[in-house]
PDB file of C-alpha atoms in Angstrom:
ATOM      1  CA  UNK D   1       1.631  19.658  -8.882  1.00  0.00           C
ATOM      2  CA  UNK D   2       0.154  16.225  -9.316  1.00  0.00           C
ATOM      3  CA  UNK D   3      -3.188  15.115  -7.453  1.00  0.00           C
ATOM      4  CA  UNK D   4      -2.577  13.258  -4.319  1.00  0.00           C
ATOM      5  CA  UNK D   5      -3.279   9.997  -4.390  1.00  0.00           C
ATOM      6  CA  UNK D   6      -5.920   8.768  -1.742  1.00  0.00           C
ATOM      7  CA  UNK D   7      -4.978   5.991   1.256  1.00  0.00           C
ATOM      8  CA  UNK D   8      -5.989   2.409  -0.003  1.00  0.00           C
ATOM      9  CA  UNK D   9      -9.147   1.559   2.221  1.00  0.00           C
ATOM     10  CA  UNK D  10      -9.627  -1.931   3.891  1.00  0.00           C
ATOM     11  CA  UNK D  11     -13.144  -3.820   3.046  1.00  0.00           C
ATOM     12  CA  UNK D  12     -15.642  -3.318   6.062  1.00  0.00           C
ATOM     13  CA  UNK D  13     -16.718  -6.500   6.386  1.00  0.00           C
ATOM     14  CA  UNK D  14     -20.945  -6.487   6.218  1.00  0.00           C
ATOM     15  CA  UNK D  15     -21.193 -10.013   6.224  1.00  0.00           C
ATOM     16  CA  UNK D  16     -23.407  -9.636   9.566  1.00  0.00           C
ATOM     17  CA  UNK D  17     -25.724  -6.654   7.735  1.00  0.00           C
ATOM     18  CA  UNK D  18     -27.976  -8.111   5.592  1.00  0.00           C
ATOM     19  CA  UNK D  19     -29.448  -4.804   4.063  1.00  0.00           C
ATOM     20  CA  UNK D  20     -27.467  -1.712   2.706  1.00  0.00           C
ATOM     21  CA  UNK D  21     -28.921   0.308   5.388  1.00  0.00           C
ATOM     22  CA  UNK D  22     -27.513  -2.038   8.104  1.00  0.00           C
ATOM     23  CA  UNK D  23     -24.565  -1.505   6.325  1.00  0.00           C
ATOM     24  CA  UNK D  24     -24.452   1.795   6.650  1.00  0.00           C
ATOM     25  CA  UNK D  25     -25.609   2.099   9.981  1.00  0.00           C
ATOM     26  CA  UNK D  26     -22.540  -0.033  10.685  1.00  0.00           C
ATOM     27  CA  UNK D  27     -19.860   2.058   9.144  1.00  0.00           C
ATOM     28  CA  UNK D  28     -21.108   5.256  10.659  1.00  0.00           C
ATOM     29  CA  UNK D  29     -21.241   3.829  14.345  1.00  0.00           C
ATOM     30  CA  UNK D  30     -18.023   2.423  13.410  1.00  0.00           C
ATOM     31  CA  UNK D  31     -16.754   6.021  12.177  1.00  0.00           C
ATOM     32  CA  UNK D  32     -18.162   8.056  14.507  1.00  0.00           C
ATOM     33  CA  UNK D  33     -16.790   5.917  16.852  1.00  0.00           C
ATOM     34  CA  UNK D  34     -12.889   6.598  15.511  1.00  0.00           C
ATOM     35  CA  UNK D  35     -13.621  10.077  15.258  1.00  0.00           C
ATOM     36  CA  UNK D  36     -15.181  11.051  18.848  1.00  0.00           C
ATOM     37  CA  UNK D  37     -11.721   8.805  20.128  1.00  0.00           C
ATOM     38  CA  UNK D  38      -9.471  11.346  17.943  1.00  0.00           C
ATOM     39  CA  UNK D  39     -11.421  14.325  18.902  1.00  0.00           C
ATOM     40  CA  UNK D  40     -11.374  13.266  22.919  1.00  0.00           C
ATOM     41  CA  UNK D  41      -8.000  12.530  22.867  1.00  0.00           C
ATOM     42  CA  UNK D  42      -8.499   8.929  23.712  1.00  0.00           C
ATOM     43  CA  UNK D  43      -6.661   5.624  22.896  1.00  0.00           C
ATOM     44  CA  UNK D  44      -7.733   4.486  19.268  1.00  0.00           C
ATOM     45  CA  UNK D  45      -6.473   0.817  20.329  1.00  0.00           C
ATOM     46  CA  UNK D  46      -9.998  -0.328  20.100  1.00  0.00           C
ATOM     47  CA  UNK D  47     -11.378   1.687  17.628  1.00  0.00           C
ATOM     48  CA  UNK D  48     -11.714   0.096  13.524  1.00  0.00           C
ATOM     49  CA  UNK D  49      -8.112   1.331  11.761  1.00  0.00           C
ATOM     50  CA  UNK D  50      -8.764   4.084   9.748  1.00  0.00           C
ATOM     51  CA  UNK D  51      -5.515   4.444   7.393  1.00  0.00           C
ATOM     52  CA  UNK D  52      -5.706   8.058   8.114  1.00  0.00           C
ATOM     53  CA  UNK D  53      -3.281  10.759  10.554  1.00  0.00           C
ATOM     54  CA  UNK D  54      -5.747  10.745  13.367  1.00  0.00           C
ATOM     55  CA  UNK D  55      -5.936  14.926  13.359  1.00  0.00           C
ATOM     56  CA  UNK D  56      -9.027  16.713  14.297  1.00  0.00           C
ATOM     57  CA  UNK D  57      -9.293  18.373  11.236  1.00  0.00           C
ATOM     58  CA  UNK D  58      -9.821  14.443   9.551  1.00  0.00           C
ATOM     59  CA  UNK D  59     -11.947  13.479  12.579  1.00  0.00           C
ATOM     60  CA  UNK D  60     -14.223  16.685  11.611  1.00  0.00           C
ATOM     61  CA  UNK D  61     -14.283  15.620   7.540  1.00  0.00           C
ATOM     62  CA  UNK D  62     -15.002  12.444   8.909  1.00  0.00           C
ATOM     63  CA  UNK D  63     -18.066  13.253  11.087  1.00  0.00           C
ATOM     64  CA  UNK D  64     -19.515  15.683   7.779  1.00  0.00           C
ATOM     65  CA  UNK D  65     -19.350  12.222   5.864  1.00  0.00           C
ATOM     66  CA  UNK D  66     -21.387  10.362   8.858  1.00  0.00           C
ATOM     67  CA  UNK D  67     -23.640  13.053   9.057  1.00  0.00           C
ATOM     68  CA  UNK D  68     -24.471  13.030   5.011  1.00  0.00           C
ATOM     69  CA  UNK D  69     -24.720   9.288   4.821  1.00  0.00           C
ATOM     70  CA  UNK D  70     -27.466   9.246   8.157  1.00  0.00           C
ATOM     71  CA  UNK D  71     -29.140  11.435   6.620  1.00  0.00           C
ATOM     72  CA  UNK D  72     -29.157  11.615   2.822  1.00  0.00           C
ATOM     73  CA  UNK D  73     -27.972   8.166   1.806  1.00  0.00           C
ATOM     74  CA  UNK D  74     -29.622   5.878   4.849  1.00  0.00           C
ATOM     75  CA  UNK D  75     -33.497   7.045   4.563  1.00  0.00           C
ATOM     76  CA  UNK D  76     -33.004   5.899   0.920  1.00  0.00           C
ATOM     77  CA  UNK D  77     -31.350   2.481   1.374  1.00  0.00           C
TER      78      UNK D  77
END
């Protein structure tokens, strides 16, 4: 079988984080954000549209990335 193509992602805008650590602080507030909605059950009307299924098992992989980005990639940006 072939590899499965990934979901084409949307910019995040950063025009409003002047530093890649604002930047990243931004998309994992903004992810985390998505993911605690999916996981609670709640309304994702007014979360950021992630081009994903919004399962629990992507909310999880989504909260490992947040969690590796706060704390390996942010203290270094």
């Amino acid at each position: 079988m072939g590899r499965r193509r990934r979901p084409a992602v949307d910019a995040l805008e950063t025009d409003d984080t002047p530093t890649p650590a604002l930047a990243l602080q931004l998309y994992c507030a903004i992810a985390q954000d998505w993911a605690d909605n999916v996981l609670a059950g709640c309304d994702l009307s007014e979360s950021y549209p992630i081009p994903v299924d919004p399962t629990p098992e992507l909310a999880e992989n989504l909260l490992g990335r947040v969690d590796f980005i706060r704390t390996r990639l942010i203290p270094l940006a």
